[in-house]
Short mmCIF file of C-alpha atoms in Angstrom, two decimals:
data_model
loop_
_atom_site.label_atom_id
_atom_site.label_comp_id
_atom_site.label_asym_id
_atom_site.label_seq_id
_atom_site.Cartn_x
_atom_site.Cartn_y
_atom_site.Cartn_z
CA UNK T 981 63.40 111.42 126.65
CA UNK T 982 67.12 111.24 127.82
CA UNK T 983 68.03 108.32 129.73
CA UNK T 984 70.10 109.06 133.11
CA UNK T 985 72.58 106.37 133.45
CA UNK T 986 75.25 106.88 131.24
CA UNK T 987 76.96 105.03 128.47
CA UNK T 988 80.29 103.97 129.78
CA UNK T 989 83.56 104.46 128.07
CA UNK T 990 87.09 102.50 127.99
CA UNK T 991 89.88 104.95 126.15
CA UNK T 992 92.67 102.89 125.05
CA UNK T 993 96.00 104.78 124.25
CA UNK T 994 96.15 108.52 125.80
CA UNK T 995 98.60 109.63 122.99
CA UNK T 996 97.99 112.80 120.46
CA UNK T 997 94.39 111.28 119.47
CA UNK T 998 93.77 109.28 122.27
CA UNK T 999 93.88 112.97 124.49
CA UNK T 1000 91.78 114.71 122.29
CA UNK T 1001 88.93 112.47 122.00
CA UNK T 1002 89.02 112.63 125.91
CA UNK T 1003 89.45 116.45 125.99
CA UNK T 1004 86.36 116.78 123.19
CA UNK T 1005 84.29 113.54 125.56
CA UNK T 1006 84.57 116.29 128.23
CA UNK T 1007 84.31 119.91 126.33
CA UNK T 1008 80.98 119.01 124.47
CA UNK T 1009 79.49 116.33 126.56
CA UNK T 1010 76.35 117.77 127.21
CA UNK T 1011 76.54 118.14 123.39
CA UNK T 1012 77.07 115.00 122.57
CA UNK T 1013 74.19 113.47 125.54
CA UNK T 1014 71.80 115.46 123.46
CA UNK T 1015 72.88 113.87 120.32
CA UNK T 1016 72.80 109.87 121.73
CA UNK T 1017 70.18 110.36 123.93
CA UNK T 1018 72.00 109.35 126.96
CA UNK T 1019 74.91 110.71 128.65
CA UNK T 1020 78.43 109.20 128.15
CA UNK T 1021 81.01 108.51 130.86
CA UNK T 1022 84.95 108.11 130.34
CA UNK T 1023 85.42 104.97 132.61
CA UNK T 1024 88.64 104.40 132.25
CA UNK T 1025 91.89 104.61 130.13
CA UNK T 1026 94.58 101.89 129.91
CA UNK T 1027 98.22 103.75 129.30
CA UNK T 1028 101.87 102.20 129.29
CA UNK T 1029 102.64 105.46 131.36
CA UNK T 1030 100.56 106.33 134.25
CA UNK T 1031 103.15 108.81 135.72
CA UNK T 1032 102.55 111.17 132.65
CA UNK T 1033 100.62 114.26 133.55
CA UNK T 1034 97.38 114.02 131.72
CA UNK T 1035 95.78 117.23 131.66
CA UNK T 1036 92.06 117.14 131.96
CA UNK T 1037 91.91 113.55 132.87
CA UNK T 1038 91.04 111.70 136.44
CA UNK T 1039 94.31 110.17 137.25
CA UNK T 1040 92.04 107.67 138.87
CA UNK T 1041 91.02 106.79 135.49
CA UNK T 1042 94.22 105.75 134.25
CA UNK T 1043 95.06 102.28 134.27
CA UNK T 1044 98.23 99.91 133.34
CA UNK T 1045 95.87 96.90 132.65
CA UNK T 1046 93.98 97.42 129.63
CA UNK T 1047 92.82 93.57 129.84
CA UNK T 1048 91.30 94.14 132.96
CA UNK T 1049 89.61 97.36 132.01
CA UNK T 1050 88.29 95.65 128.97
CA UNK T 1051 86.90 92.97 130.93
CA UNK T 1052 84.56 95.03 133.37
CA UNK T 1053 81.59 93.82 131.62
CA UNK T 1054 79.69 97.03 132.73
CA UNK T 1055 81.77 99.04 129.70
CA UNK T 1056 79.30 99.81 126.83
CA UNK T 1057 82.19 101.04 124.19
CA UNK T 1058 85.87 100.44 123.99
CA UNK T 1059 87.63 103.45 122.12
CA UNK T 1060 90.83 101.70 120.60
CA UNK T 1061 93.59 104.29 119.64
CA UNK T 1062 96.89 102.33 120.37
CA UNK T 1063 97.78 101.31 117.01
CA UNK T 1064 99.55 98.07 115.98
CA UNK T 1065 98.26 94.52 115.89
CA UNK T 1066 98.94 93.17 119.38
CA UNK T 1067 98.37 93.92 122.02
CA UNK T 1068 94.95 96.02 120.27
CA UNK T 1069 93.72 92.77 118.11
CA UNK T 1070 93.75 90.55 121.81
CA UNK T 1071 91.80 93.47 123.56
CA UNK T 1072 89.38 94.04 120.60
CA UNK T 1073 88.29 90.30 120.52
CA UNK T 1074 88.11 90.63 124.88
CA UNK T 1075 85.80 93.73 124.55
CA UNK T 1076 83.50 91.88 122.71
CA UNK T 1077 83.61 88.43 124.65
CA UNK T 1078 82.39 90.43 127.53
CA UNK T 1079 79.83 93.02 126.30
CA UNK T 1080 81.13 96.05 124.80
CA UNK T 1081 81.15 97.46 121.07
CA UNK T 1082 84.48 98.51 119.21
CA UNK T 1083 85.35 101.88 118.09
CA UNK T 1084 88.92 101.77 116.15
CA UNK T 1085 91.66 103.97 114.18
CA UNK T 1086 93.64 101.00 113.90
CA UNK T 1087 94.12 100.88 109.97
CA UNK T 1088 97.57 97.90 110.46
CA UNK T 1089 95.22 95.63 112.05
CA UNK T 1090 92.07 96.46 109.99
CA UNK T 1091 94.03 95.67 106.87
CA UNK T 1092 95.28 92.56 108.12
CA UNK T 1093 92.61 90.97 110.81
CA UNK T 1094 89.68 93.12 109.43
CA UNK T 1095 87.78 89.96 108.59
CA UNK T 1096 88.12 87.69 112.00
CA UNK T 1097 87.43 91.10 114.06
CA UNK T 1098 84.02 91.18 112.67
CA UNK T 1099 83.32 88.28 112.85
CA UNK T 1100 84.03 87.94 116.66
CA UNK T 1101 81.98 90.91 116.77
CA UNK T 1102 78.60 89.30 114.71
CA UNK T 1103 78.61 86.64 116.67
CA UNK T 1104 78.65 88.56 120.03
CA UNK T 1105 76.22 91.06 118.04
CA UNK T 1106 78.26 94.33 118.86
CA UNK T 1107 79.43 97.00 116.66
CA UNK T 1108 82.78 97.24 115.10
CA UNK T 1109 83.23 101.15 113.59
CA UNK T 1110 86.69 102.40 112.28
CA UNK T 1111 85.87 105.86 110.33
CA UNK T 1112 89.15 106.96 111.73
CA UNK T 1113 91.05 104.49 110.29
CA UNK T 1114 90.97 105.94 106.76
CA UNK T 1115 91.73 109.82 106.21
CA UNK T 1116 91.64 111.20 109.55
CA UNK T 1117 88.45 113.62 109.76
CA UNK T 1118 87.08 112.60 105.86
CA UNK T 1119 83.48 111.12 106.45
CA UNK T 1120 84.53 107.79 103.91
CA UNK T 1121 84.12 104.86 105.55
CA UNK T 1122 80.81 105.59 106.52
CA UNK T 1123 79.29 107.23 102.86
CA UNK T 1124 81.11 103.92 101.24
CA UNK T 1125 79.13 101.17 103.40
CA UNK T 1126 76.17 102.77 103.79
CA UNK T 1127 75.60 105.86 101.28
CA UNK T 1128 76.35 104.11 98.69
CA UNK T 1129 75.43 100.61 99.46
CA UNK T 1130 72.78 101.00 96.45
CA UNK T 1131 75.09 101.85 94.23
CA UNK T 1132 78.27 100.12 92.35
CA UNK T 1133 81.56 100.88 92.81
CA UNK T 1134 83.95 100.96 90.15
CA UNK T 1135 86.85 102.88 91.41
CA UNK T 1136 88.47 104.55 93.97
CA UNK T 1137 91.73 106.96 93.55
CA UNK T 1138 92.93 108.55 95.99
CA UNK T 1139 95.72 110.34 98.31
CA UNK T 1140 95.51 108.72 101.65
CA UNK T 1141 98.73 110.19 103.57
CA UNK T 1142 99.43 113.42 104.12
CA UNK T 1143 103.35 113.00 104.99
CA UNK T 1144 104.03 111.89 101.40
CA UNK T 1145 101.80 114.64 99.75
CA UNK T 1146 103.42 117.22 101.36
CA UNK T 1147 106.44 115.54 100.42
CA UNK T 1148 105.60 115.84 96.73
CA UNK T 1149 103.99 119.05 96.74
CA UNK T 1150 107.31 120.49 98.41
CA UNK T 1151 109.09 119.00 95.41
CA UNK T 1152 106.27 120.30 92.90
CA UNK T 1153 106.19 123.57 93.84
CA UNK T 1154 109.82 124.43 95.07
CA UNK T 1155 112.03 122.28 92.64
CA UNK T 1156 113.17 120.75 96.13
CA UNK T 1157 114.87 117.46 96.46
CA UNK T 1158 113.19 114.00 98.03
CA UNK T 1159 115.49 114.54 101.27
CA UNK T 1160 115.30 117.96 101.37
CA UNK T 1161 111.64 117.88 101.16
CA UNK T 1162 111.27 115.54 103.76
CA UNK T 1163 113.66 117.54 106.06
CA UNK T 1164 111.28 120.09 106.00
CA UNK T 1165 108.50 117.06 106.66
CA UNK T 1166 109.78 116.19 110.31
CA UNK T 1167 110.91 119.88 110.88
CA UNK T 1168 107.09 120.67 110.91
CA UNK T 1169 105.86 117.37 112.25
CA UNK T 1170 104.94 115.97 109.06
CA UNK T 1171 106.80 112.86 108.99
CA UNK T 1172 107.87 110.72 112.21
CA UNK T 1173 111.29 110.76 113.06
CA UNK T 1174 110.95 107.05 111.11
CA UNK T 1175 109.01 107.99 108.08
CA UNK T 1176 109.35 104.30 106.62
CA UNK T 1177 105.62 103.66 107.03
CA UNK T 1178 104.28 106.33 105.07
CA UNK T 1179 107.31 106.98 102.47
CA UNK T 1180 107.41 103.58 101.12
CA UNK T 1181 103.63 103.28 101.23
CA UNK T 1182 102.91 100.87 104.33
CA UNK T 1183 100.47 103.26 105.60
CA UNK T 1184 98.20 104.09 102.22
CA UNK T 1185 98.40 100.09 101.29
CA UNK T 1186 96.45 99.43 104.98
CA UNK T 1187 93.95 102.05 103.99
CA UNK T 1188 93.84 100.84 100.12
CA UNK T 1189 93.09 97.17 101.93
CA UNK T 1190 90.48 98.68 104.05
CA UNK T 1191 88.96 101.01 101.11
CA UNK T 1192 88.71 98.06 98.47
CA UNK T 1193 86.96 95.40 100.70
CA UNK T 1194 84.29 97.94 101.52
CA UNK T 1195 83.33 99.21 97.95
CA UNK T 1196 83.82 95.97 96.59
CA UNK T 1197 81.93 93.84 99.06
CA UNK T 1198 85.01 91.42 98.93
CA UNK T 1199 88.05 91.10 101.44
CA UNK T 1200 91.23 91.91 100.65
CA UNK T 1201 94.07 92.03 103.02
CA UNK T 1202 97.06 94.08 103.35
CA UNK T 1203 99.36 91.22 101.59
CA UNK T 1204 96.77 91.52 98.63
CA UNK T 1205 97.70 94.78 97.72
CA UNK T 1206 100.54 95.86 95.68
CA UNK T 1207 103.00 98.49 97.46
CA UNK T 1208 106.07 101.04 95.53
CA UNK T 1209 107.17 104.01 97.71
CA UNK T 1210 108.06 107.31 96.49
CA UNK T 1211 111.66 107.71 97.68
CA UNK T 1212 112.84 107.27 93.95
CA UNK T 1213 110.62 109.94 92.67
CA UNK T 1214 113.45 112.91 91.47
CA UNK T 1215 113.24 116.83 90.35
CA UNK T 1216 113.70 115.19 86.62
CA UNK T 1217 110.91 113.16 87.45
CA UNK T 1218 108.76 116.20 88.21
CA UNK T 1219 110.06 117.98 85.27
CA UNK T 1220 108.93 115.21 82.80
CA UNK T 1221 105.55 115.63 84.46
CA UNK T 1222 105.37 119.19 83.96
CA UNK T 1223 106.27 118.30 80.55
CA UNK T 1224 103.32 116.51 80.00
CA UNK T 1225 100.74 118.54 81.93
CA UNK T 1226 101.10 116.42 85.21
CA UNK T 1227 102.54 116.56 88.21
CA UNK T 1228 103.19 113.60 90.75
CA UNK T 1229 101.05 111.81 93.78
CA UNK T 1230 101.55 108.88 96.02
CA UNK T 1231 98.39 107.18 95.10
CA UNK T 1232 96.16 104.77 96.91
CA UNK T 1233 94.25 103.07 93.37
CA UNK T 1234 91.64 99.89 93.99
CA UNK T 1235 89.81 99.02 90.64
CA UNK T 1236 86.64 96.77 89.76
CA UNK T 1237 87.97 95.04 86.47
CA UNK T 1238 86.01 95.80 83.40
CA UNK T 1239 84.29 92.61 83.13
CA UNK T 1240 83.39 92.84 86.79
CA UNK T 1241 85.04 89.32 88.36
CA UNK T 1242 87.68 90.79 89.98
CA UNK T 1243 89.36 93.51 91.45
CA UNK T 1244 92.87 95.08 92.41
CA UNK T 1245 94.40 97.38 95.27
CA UNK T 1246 97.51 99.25 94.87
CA UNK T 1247 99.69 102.37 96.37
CA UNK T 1248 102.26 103.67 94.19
CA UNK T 1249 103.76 106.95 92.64
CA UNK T 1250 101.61 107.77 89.49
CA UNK T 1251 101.51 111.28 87.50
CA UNK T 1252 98.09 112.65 87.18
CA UNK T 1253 96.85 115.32 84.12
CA UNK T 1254 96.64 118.76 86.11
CA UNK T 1255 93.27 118.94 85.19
CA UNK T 1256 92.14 115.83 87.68
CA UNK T 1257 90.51 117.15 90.93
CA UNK T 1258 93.34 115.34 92.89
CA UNK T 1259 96.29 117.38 91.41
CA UNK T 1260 95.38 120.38 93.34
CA UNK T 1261 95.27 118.85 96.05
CA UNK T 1262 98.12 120.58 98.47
CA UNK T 1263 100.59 120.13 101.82
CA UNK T 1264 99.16 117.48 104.11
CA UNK T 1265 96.22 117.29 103.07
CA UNK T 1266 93.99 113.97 101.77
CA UNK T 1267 91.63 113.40 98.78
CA UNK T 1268 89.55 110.14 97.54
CA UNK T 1269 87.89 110.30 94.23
CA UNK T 1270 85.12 107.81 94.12
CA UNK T 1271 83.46 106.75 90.54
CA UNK T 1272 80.29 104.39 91.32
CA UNK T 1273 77.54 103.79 88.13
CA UNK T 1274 74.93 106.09 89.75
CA UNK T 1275 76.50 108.41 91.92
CA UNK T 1276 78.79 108.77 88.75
CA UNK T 1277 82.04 110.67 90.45
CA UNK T 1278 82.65 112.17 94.08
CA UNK T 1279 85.51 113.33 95.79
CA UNK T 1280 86.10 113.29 99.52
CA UNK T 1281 88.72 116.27 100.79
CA UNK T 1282 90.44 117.29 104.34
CA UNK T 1283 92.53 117.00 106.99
CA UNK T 1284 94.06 113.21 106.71
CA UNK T 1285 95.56 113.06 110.02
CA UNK T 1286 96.52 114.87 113.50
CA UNK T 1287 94.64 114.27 117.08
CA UNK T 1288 92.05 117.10 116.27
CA UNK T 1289 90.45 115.29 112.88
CA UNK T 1290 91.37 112.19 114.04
CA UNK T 1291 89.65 112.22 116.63
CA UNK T 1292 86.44 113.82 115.39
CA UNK T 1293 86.43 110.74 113.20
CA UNK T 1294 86.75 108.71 116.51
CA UNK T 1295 83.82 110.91 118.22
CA UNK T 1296 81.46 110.20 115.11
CA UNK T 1297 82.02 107.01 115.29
CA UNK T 1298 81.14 106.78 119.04
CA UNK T 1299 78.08 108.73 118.93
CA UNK T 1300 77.02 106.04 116.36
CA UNK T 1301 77.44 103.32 118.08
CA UNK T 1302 76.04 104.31 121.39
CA UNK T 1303 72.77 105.74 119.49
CA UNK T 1304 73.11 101.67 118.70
CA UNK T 1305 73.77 100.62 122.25
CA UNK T 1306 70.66 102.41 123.49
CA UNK T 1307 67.89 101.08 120.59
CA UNK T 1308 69.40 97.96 120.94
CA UNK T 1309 70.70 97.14 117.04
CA UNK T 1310 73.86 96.94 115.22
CA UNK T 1311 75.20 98.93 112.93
CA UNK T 1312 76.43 97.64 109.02
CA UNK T 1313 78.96 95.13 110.15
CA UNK T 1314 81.46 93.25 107.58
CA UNK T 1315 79.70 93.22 103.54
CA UNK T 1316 82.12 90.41 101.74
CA UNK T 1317 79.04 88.74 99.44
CA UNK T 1318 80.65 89.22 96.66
CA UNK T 1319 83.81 87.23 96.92
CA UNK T 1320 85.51 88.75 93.85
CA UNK T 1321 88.89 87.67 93.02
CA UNK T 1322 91.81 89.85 94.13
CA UNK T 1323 94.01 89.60 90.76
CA UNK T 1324 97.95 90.29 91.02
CA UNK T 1325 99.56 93.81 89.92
CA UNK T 1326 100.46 91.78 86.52
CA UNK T 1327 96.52 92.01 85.20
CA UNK T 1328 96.47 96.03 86.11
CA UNK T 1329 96.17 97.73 83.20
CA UNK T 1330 97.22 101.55 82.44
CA UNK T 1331 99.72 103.87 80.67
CA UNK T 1332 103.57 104.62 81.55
CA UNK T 1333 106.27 107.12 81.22
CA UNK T 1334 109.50 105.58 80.70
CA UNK T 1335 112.75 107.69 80.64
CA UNK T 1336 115.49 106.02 79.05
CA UNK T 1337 119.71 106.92 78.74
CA UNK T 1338 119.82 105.66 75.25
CA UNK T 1339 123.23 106.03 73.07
CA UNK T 1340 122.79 109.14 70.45
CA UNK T 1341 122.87 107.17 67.60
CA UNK T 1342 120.85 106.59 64.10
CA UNK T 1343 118.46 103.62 64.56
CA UNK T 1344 118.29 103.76 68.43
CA UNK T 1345 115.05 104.66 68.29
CA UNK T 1346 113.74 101.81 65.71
CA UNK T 1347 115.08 99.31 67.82
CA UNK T 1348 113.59 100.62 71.14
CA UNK T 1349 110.25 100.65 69.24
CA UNK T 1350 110.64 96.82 68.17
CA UNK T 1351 111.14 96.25 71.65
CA UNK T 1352 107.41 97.91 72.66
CA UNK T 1353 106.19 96.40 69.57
CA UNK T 1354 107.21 93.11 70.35
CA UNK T 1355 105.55 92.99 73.99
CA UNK T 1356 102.18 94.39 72.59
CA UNK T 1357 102.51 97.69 74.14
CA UNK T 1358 101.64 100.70 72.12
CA UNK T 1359 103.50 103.70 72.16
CA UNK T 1360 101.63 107.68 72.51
CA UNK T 1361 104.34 109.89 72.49
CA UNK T 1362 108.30 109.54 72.21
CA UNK T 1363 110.77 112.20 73.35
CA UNK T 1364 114.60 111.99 72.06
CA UNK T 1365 117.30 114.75 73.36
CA UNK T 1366 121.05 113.99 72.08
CA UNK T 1367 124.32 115.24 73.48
CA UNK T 1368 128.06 114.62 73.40
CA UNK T 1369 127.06 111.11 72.43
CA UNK T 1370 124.46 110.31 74.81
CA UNK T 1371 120.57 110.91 74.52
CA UNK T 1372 117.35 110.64 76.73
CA UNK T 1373 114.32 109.30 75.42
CA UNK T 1374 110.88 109.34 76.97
CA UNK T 1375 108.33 107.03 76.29
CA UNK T 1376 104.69 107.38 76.91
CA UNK T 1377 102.89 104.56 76.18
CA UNK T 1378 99.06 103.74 75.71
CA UNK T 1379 97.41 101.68 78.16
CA UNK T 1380 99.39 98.11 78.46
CA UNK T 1381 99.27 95.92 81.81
CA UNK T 1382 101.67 95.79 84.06
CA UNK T 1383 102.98 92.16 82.95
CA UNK T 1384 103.54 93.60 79.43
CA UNK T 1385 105.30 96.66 80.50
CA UNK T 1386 107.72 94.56 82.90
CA UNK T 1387 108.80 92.65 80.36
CA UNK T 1388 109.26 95.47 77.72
CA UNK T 1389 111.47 97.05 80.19
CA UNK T 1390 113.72 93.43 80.89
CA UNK T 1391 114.32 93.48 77.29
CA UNK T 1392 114.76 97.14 76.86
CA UNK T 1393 117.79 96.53 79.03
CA UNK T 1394 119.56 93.90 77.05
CA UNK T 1395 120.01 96.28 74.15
CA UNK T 1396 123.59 97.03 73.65
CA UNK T 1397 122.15 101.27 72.69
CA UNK T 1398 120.11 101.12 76.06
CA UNK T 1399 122.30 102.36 78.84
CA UNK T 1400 119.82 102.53 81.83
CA UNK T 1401 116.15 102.66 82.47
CA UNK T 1402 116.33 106.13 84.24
CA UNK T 1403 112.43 106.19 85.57
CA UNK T 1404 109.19 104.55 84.79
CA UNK T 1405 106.19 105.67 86.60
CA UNK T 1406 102.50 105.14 85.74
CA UNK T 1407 100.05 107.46 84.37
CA UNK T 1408 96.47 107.52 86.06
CA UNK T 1409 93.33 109.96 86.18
CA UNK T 1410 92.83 109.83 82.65
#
């Protein structure tokens, strides 16, 4: 039996997903009654500009004072889609104080306050959901805490923004330069008219954060994970994957260590074998590959971003939560019981692909093999082309951690035959 008096509503943010998710609230809300078992009302939405014309919405709706709205007491679900950490961590923590669940895309302030937001909401018993947060319309959040919360998970790899795989894929596929590729980016709405967030990897190492505390049951925070953009990645680059049977992502990697006692987050460029599931992955779209003992190895693929998946993500999320509201319980909230340690990027452990502008010489390459040798790092393969003089040589190592590698490279560059590290990037998927 439906109950009459409906669920009410506080939008926050009217932008590209806050409009949609109050477009789709309208378009399908007989729809979505049937699926909570209640109706559910847009109250009210708090905007910085109430003199923009907001098709489809009450302009008696729209509010300047978010606090206020927040505050009613007789709002059942705050919809938070304004981004950034204040004012949205300040309203959060109100909308619980006074009686009202939390649903959130905010992946900044997830990554950073993820923690103290659920607790504020435990001990007010109210939900805290944030599907949207991580790849737009992907159902991951969700499948990770609860799906899975049997199982153990080891890994998860993925590609968690679509402006830097398009990015790549443009230079993959065309031979296209970094700026020309992200020219073509913001020409198509890709990238902001700031891309710093995504092309330096701001915006995957929130979602890594966000990703790794969940599967791992332990929290780790934005400053916890290790962050290299892709604005160095080159055409030469791209041929020395091709080379090998790669080809290059902007990767979002958080690992359980082998002995189980810690784990690690990172976001950096890495060439993958062609034959992983992730290398096909095209344009703007994302992809998570999740490896978990029973499950054994699942991959999550779609739209990463936009209003549209966005805010389906959002609307899931609600229906949840108000299905919650009306039987009275709580969803999953926060799952840190494990505690694990968080070890540095030093302890990761994996193979490289060094390029080198060595001098063309007899006994260059003994003495760049000492070097390896020296720091305990194996070598795979080695790659020499001489001209005029000068030579390239490629390195591809076996797997060596990070601390190893660094200092391979530091002395590397203090050979007098060594003229410049040209590239090093990391190999993963293997």
């Amino acid at each position: 039996m439906m109950r009459t008096r409906p669920l009410k509503v506080a939008l926050l943010g009217c932008g590209v997903v806050g409009s949609e998710v109050a477009r789709i609230m309208t378009t399908h809300a007989d729809d979505l009654a049937a699926r909570i078992g209640a109706p559910v009302e847009l109250a009210g939405v708090a905007v910085r500009r109430p003199s923009k014309v907001r098709e489809g919405i009450d302009p008696a709706l729209i509010t300047t004072d978010a606090t206020a709205l927040v505050k009613r007491g007789d709002i059942d679900v705050v919809v938070e889609v304004i981004g950034g950490i204040e004012p949205a961590r300040t309203l959060i923590t109100t909308a619980f104080e006074h009686g009202a669940s939390v649903v959130s895309a905010n992946k900044a302030l997830l990554a950073q306050d993820g923690a103290a937001l659920h607790a504020v909401a435990e001990a007010n018993n109210k939900d805290l959901y944030y599907e949207a947060a991580v790849a737009g319309a992907i159902p991951l959040i969700r499948p990770l805490r609860e799906s899975l919360a049997g199982d153990k998970v080891n890994r998860v790899l993925g590609i968690v923004n679509g402006t830097t795989n398009f990015i790549l894929d443009k230079m993959d596929s065309t031979g296209a330069g970094y700026q020309e590729a992200l020219d073509e980016a913001t020409a198509l709405g890709y990238a902001e008219a700031d891309p710093t967030a995504d092309v330096e990897g701001f915006d995957a190492a929130a979602k890594a954060a966000i990703l790794a505390g969940i599967a791992f049951h332990t929290r780790v925070r934005l400053d916890d994970v290790y962050r290299e953009g892709m604005t160095e990645v080159t055409a030469a680059d791209f041929a020395s994957a091709k080379n090998m049977g790669c080809t290059i992502k902007l990767l979002a990697i958080c690992e359980r260590a082998e002995d189980g006692q810690s784990v690690t987050a990172r976001v950096h460029p890495a060439m993958i074998p062609l034959t992983h599931p992730l290398a096909s992955v095209r344009g703007a779209y994302n992809a998570v590959f999740v490896e978990s003992d029973a499950s054994g190895q699942l991959m999550f693929y779609g739209p990463g971003a936009g209003g549209s998946p966005t805010a389906s993500a959002v609307l899931g999320d609600l229906v949840a939560v108000c299905r919650n509201r009306l039987s009275g319980a709580t969803g999953p909230g926060e799952s840190a019981y494990a505690a694990l340690t968080v070890s540095p990027m030093g302890d990761v452990v994996t193979r490289y692909h060094i390029s080198l502008d060595v001098a063309d010489k007899p006994g260059v390459l003994a003495q760049v093999a000492t070097v390896f040798a020296e720091h305990g790092v194996s070598i795979d393969t080695v790659r020499q082309q001489g001209k005029d003089g000068e030579a390239s040589l490629v390195v591809v190592t076996h797997r060596a951690s990070d601390a190893a590698l660094t200092g391979t490279v530091e002395a590397l560059r203090k050979l007098d035959t060594v003229r410049g590290v040209a590239s090093i990037m990391r190999v993963e998927g293997e």
